[in-house]
PDB file of C-alpha atoms in Angstrom:
ATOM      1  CA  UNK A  12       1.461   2.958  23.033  1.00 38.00           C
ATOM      2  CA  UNK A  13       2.590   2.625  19.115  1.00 37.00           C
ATOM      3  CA  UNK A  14       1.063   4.465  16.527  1.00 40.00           C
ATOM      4  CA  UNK A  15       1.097   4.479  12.523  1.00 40.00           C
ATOM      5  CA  UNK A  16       4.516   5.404  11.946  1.00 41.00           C
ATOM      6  CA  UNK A  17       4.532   5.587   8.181  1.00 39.00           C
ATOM      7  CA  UNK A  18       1.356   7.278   6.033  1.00 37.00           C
ATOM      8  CA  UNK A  19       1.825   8.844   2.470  1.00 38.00           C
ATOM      9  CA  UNK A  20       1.843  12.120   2.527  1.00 38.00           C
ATOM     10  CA  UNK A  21      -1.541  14.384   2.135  1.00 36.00           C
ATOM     11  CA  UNK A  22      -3.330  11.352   2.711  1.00 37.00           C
ATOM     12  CA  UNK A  23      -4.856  11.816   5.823  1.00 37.00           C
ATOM     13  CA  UNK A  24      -4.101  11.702  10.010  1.00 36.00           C
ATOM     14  CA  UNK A  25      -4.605   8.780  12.013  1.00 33.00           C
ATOM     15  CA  UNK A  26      -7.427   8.580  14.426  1.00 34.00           C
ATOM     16  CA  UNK A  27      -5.345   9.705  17.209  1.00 32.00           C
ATOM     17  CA  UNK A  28      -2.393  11.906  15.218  1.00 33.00           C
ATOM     18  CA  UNK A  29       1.196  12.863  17.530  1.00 33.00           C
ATOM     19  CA  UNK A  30       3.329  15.697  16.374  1.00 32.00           C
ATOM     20  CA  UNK A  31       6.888  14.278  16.005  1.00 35.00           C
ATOM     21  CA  UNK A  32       7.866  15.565  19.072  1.00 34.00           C
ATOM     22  CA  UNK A  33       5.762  13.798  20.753  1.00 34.00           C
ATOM     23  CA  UNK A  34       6.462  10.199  21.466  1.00 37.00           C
ATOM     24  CA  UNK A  35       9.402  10.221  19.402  1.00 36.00           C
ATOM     25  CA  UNK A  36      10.895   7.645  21.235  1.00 38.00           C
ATOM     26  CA  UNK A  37       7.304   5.253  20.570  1.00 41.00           C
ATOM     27  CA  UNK A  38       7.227   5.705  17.524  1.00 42.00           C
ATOM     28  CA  UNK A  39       8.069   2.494  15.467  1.00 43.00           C
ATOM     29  CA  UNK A  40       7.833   0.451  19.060  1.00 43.00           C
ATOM     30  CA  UNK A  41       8.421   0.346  22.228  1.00 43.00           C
ATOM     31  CA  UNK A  42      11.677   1.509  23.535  1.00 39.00           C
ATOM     32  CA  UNK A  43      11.751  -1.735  25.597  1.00 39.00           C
ATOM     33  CA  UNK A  44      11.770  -3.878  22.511  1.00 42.00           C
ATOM     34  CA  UNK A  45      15.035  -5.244  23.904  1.00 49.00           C
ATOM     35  CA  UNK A  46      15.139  -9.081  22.255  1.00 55.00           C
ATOM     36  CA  UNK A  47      16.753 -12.099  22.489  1.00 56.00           C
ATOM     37  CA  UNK A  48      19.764 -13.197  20.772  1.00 58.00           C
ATOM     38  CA  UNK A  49      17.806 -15.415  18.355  1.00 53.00           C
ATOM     39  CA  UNK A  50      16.079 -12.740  16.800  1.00 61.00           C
ATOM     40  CA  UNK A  51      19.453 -10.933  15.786  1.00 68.00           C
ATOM     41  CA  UNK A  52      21.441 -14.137  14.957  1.00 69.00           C
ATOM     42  CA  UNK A  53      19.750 -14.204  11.550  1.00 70.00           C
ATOM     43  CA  UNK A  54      21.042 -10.589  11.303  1.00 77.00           C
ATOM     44  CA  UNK A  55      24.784 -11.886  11.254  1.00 84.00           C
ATOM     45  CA  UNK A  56      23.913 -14.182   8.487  1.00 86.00           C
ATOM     46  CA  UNK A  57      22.887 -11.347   6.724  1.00 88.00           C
ATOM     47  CA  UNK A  58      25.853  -9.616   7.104  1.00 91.00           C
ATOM     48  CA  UNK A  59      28.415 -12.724   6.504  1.00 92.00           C
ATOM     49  CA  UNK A  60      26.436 -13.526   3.697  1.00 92.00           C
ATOM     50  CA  UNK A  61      27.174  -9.204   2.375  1.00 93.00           C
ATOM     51  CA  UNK A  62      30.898 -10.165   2.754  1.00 94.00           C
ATOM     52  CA  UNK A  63      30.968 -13.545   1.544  1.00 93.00           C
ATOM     53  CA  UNK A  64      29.248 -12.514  -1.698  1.00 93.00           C
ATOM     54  CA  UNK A  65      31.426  -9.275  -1.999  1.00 93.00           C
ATOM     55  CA  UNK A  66      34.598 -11.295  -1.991  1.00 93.00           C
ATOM     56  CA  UNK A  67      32.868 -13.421  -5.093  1.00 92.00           C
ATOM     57  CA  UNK A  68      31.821 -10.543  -7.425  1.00 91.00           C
ATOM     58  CA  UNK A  69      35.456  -8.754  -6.583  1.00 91.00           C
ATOM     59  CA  UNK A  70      37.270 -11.990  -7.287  1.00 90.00           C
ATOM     60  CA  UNK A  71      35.092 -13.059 -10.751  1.00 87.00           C
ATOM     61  CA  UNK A  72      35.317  -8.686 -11.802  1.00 85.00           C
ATOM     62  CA  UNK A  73      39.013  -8.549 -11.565  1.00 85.00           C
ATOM     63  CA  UNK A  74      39.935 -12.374 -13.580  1.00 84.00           C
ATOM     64  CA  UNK A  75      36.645 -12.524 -16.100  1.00 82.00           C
ATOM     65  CA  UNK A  76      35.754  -8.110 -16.255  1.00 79.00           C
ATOM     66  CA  UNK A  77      31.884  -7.592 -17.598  1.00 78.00           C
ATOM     67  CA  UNK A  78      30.990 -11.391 -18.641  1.00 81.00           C
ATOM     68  CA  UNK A  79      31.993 -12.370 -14.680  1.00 81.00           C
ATOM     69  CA  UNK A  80      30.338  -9.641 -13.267  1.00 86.00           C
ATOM     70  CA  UNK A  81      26.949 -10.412 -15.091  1.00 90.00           C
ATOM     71  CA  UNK A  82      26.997 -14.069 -13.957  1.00 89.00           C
ATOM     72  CA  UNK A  83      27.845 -12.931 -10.689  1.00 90.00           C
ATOM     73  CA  UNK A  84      24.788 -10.831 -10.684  1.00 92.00           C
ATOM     74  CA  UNK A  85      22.652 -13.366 -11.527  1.00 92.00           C
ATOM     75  CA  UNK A  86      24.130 -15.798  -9.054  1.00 92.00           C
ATOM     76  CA  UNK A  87      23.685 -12.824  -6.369  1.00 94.00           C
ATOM     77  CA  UNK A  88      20.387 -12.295  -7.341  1.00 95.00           C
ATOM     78  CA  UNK A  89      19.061 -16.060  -6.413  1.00 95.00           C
ATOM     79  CA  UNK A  90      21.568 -16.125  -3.112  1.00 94.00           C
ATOM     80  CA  UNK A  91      19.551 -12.411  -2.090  1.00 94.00           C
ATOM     81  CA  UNK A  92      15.690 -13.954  -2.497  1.00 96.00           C
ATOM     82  CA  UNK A  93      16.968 -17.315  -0.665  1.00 94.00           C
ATOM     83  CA  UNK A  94      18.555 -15.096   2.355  1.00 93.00           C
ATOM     84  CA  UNK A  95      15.173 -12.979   2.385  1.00 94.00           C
ATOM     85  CA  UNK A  96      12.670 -15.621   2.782  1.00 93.00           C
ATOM     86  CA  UNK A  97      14.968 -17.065   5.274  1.00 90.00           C
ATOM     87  CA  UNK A  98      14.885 -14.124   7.466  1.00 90.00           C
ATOM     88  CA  UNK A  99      11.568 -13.877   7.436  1.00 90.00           C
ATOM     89  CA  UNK A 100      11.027 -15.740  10.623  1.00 87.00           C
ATOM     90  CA  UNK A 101      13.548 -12.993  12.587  1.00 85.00           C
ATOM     91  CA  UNK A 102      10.779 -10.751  10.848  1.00 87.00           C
ATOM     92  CA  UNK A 103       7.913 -12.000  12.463  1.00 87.00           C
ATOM     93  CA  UNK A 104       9.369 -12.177  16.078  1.00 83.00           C
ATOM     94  CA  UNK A 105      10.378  -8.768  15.458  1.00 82.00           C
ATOM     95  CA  UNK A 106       7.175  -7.432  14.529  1.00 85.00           C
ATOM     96  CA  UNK A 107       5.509  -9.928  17.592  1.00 82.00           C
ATOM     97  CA  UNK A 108       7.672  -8.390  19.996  1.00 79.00           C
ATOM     98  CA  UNK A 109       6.254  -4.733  19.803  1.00 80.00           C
ATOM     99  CA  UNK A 110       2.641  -5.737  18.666  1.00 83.00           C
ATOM    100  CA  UNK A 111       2.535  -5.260  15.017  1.00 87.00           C
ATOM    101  CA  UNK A 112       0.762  -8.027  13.402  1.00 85.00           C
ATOM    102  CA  UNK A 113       2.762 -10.460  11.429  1.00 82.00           C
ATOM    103  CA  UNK A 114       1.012 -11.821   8.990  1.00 81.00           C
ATOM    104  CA  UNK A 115       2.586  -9.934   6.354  1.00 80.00           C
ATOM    105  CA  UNK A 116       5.865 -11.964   6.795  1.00 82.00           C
ATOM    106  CA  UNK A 117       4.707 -14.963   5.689  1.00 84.00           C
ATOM    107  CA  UNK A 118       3.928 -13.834   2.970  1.00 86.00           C
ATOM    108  CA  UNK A 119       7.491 -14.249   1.489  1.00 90.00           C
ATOM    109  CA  UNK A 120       7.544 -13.948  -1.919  1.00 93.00           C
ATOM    110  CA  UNK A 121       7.315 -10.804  -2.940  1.00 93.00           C
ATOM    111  CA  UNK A 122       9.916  -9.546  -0.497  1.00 94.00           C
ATOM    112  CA  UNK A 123      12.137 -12.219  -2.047  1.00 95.00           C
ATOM    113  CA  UNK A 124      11.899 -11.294  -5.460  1.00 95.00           C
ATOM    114  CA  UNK A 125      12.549  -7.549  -4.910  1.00 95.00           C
ATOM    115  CA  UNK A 126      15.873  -8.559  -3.082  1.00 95.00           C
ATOM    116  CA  UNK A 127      16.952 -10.457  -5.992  1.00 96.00           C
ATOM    117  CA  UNK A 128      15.936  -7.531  -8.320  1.00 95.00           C
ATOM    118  CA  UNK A 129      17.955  -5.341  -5.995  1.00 95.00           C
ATOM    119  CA  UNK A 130      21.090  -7.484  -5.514  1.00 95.00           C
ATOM    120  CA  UNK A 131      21.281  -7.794  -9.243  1.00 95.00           C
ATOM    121  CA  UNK A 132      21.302  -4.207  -9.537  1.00 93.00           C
ATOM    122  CA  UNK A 133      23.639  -3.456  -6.440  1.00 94.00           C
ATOM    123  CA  UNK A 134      26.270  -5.683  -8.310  1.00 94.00           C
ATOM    124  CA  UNK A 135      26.262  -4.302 -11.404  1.00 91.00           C
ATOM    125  CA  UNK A 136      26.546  -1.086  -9.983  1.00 91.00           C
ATOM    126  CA  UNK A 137      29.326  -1.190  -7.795  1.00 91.00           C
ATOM    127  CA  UNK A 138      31.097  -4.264  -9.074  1.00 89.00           C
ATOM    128  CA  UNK A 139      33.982  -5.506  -6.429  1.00 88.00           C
ATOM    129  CA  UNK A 140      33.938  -2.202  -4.781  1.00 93.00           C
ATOM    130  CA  UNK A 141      33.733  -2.543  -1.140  1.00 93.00           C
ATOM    131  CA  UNK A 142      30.509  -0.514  -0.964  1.00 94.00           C
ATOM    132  CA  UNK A 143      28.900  -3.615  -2.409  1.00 95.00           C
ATOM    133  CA  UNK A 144      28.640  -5.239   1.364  1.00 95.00           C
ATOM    134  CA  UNK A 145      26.552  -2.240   2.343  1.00 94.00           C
ATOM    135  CA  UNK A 146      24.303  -1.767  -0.545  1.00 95.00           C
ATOM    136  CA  UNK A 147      23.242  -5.539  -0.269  1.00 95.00           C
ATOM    137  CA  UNK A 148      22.665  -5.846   3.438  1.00 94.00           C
ATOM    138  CA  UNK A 149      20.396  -2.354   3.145  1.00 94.00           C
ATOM    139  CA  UNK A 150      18.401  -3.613   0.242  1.00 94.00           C
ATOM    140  CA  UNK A 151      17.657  -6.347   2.258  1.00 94.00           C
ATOM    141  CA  UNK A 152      16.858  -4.996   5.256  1.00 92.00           C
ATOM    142  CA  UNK A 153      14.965  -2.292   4.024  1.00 93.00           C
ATOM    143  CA  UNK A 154      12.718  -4.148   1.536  1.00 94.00           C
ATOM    144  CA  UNK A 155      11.339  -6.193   4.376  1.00 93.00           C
ATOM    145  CA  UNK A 156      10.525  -2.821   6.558  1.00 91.00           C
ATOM    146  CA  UNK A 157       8.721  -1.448   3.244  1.00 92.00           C
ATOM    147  CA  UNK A 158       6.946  -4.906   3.112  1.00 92.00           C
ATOM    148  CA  UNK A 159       6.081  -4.797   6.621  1.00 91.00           C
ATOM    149  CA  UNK A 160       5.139  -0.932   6.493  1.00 89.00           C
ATOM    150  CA  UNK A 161       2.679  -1.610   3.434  1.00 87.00           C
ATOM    151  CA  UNK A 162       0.672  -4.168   5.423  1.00 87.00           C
ATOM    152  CA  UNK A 163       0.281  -2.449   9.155  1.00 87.00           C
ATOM    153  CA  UNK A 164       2.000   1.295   8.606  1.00 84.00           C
ATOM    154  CA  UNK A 165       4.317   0.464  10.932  1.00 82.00           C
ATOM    155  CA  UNK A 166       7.405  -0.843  11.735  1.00 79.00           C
ATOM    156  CA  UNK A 167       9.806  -2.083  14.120  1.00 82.00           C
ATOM    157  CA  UNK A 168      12.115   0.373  15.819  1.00 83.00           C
ATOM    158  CA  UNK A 169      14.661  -2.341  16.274  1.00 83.00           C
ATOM    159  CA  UNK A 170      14.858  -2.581  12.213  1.00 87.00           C
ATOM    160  CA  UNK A 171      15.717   0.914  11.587  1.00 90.00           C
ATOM    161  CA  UNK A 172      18.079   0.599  14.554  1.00 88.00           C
ATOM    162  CA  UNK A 173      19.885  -2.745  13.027  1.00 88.00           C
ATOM    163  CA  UNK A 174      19.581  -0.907   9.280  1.00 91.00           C
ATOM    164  CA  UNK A 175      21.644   2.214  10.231  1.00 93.00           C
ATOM    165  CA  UNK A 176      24.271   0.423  12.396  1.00 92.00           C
ATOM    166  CA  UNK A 177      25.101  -2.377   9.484  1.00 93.00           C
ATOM    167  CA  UNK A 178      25.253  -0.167   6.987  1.00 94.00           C
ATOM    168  CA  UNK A 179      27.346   2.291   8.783  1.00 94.00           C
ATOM    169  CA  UNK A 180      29.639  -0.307  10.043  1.00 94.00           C
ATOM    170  CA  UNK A 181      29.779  -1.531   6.323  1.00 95.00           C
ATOM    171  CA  UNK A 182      30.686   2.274   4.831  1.00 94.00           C
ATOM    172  CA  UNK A 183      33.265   2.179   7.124  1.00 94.00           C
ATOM    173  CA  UNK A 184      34.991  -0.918   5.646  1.00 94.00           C
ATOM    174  CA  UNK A 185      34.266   0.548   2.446  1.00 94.00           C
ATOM    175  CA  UNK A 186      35.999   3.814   3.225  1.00 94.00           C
ATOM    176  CA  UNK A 187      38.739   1.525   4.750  1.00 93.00           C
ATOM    177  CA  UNK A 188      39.277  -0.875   1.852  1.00 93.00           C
ATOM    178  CA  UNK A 189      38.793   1.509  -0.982  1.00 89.00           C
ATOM    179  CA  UNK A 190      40.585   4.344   0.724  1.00 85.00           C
ATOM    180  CA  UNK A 191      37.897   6.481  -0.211  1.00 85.00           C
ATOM    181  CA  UNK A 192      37.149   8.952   2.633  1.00 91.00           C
ATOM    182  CA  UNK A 193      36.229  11.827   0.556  1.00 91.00           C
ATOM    183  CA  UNK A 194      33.362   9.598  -0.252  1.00 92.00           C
ATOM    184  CA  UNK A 195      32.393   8.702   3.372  1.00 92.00           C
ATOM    185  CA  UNK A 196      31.940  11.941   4.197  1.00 93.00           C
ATOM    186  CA  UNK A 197      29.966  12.912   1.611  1.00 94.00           C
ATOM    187  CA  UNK A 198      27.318  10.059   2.832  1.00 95.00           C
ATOM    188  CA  UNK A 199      27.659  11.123   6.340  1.00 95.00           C
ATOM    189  CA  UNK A 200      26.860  14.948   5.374  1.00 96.00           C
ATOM    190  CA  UNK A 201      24.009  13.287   2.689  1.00 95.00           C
ATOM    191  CA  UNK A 202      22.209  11.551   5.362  1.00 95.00           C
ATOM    192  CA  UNK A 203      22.485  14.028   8.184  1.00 95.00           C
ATOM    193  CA  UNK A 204      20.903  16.507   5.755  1.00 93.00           C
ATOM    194  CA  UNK A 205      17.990  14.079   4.652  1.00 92.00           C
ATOM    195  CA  UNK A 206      17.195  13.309   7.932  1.00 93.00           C
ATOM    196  CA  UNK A 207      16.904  16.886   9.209  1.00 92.00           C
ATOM    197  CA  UNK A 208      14.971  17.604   5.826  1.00 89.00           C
ATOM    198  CA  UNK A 209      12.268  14.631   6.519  1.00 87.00           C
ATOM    199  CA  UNK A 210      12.237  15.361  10.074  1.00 90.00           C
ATOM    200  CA  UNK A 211      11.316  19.290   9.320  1.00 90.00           C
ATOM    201  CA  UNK A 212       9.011  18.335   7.113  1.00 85.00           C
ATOM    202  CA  UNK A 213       7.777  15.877   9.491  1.00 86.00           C
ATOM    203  CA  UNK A 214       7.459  18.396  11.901  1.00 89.00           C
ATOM    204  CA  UNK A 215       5.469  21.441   9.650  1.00 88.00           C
ATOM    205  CA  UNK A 216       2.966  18.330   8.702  1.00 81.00           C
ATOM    206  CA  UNK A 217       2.251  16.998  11.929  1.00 77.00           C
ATOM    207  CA  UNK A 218       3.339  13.574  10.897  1.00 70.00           C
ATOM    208  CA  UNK A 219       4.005  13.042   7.322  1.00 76.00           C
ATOM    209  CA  UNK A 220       6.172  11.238   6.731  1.00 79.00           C
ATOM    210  CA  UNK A 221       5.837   8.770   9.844  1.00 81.00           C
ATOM    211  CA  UNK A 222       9.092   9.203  12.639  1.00 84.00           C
ATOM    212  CA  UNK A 223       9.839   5.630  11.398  1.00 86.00           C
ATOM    213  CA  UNK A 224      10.100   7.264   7.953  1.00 89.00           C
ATOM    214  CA  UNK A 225      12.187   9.559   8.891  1.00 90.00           C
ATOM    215  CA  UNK A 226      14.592   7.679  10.876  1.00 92.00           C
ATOM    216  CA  UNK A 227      15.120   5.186   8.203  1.00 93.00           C
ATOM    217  CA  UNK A 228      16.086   8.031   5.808  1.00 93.00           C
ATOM    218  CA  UNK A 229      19.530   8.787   7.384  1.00 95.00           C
ATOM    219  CA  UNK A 230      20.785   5.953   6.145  1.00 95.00           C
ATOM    220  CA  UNK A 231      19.291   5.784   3.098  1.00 95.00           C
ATOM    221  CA  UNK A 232      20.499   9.464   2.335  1.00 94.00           C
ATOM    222  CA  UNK A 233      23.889   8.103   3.430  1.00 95.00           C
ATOM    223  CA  UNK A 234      23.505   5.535   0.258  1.00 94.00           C
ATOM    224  CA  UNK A 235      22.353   7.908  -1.812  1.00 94.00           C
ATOM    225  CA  UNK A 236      25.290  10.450  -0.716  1.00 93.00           C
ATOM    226  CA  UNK A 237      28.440   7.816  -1.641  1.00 94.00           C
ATOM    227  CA  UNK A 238      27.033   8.013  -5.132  1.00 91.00           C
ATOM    228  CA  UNK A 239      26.769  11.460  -5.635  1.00 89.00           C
ATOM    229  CA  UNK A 240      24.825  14.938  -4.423  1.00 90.00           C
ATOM    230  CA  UNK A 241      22.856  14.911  -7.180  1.00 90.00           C
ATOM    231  CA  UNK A 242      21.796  11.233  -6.881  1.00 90.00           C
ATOM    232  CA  UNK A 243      20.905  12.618  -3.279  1.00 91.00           C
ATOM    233  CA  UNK A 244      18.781  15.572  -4.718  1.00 89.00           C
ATOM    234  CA  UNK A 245      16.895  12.972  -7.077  1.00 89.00           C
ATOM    235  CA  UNK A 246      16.499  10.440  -4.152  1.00 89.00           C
ATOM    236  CA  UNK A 247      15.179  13.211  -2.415  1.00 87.00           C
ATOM    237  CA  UNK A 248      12.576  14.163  -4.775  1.00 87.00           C
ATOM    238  CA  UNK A 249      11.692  10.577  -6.640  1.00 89.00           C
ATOM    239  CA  UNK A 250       9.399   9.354  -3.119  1.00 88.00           C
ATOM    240  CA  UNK A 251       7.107  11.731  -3.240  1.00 84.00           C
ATOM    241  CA  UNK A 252       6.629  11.547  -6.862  1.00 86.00           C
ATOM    242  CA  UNK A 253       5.881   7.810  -6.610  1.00 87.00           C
ATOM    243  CA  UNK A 254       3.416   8.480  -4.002  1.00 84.00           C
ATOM    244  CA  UNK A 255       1.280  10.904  -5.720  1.00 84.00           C
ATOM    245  CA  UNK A 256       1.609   9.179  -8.800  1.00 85.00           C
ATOM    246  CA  UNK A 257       0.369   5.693  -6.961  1.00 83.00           C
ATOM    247  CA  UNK A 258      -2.381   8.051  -5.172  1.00 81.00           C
ATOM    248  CA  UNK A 259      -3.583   9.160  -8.528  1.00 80.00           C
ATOM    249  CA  UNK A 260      -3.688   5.729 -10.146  1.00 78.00           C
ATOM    250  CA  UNK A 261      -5.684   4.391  -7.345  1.00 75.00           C
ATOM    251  CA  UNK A 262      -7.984   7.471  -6.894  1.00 74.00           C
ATOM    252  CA  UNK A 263      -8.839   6.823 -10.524  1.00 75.00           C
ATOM    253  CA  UNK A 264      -9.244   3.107 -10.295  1.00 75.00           C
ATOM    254  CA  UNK A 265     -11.445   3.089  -7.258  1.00 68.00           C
ATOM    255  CA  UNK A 266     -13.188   6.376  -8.502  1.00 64.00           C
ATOM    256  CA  UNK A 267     -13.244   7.585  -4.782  1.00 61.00           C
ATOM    257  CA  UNK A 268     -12.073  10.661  -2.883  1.00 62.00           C
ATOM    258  CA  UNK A 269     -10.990   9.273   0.256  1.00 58.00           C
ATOM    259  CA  UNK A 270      -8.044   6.299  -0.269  1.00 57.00           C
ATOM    260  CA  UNK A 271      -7.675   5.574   3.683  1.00 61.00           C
ATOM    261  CA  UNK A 272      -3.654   5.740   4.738  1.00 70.00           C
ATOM    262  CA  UNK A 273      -0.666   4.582   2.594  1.00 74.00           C
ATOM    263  CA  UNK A 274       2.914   2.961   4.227  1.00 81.00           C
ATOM    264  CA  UNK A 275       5.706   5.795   2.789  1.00 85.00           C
ATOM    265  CA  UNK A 276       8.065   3.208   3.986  1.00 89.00           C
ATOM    266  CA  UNK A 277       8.043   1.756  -0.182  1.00 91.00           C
ATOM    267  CA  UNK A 278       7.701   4.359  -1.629  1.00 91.00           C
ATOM    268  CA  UNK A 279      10.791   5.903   0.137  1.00 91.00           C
ATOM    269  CA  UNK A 280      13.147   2.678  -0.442  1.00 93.00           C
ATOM    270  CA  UNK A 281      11.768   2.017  -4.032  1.00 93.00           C
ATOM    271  CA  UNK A 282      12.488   5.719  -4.874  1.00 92.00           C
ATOM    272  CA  UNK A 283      16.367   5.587  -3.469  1.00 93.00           C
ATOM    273  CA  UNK A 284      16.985   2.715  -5.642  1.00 92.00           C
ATOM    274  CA  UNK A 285      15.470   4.233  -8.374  1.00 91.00           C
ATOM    275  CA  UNK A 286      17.686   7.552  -7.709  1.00 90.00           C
ATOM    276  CA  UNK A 287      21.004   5.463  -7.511  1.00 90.00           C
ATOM    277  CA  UNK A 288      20.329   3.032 -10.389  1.00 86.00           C
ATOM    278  CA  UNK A 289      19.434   5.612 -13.174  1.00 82.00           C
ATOM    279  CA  UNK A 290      20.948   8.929 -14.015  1.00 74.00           C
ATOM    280  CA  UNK A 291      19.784  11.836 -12.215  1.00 70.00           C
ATOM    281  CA  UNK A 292      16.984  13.374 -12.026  1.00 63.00           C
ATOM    282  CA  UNK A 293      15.993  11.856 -16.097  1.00 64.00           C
ATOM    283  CA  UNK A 294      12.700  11.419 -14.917  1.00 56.00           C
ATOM    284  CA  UNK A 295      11.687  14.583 -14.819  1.00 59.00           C
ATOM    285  CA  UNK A 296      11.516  14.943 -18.174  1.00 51.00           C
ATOM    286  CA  UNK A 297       8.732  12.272 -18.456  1.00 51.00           C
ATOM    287  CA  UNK A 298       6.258  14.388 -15.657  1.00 50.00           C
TER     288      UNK A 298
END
């Protein structure tokens, strides 16, 4: 049995609430979600598409510097919306195979456009650093489990699962072609800490954040953690604020005290970006 994995929180249990102890193992799906090599094929294009487009934006940063690297984010951007909406079919058997509707993945566009937004940005950031393969395949990964999350509050366990093995596999070629280990371990400590952080706070809750939630946030932590602690500290913080600023905007929109159940799922990936795109922690001077 599968429950909502993923609920803003303060907003409110599900009908039937778990602790996060309890069917930890259930719950983003099934544990027997074990699928077919045609659902994970698309994953390898993700990934071959990471290092393809890596060797690009190195090449055009080290002949043409800033003027190569902004074409190459614009070329990256288009190349990232393209490679969502094609995955969007490995999506939907995903989400089919542990009975979360589906209908969300057709709906393409948005997903699409937020990948492109996000690939821009991931470029521009790290330039021909080898970081860049992981930073793409995660933004694309994870905007379609925010997507998904934001339509049914939950999410496949496999995604999380493929999400924290790519981009581990990809910060180790990044600590391997950079020579950077200092770095590495910083992400490894940054995400182990996150998790355990969501997963207490999980736990003194009873649920909020979703186990989903919290799973996905060892790897995001990890991002956050190459960057830099106090990106981590920001990243940590900027999710939350999002939610309860979304959660005031809507209570005062729909003039109502109860606003049903929110995915975290977005406002956990939109808030990492966020946290390793801008300085940190500037936003607090605006709250």
């Amino acid at each position: 049995m599968t429950e909502p994995t993923s609920e803003l929180a303060g907003s409110g249990r599900s009908v039937e609430p778990q602790s996060p102890a309890v069917g930890a193992e259930n719950a983003a799906g099934p544990r027997s979600d074990h699928l077919s090599a045609t659902v994970y094929a698309p994953a390898g294009i993700v990934v071959v598409a990471s290092v393809v487009v890596w060797f690009a934006v190195r090449w055009l940063d080290a002949e043409y510097g800033t003027t190569g690297l902004w074409w190459a984010a614009s070329a990256c951007a288009a190349v990232g919306a393209v490679l969502s909406a094609a995955i969007a079919p490995m999506m939907a058997r995903l989400c089919k195979a542990v009975d979360i509707p589906s209908e969300a993945t057709g709906r393409w566009i948005v997903p699409a456009a937020a990948t492109a937004g996000m690939w821009f940005g991931a470029v521009l950031l790290a330039g021909g650093d080898a970081i860049l393969t992981a930073w793409l395949a995660l933004s694309l990964l994870c905007v379609w489990a925010a997507w998904i999350d934001h339509f049914t509050l939950r999410f496949p366990l496999t995604l999380i699962r493929l999400t924290t093995v790519v981009g581990l596999l990809f910060g180790a070629f990044a600590v391997a072609v950079d020579q950077d280990p200092a770095a590495g371990g910083r992400a490894l400590l940054a995400g182990v800490l996150v998790f355990a952080f969501n997963l207490a706070f999980a736990i003194v809750t009873r649920g909020y954040p979703g186990l989903a939630d919290v799973r996905l946030s060892f790897i995001l932590g990890a991002a956050l953690g190459w960057v830099g602690w106090m990106n981590l500290l920001s990243g940590m913080l900027l999710p939350n604020v999002l939610a309860l600023l979304v959660m005031a905007g809507v209570k005062s929109i729909r003039r109502q005290n109860d606003l049903g159940e929110f995915g975290f799922a977005p406002f956990l990936i939109a808030g990492t970006a966020v946290a390793m795109a801008v300085p940190p922690l500037w936003w607090i001077v605006w709250i």
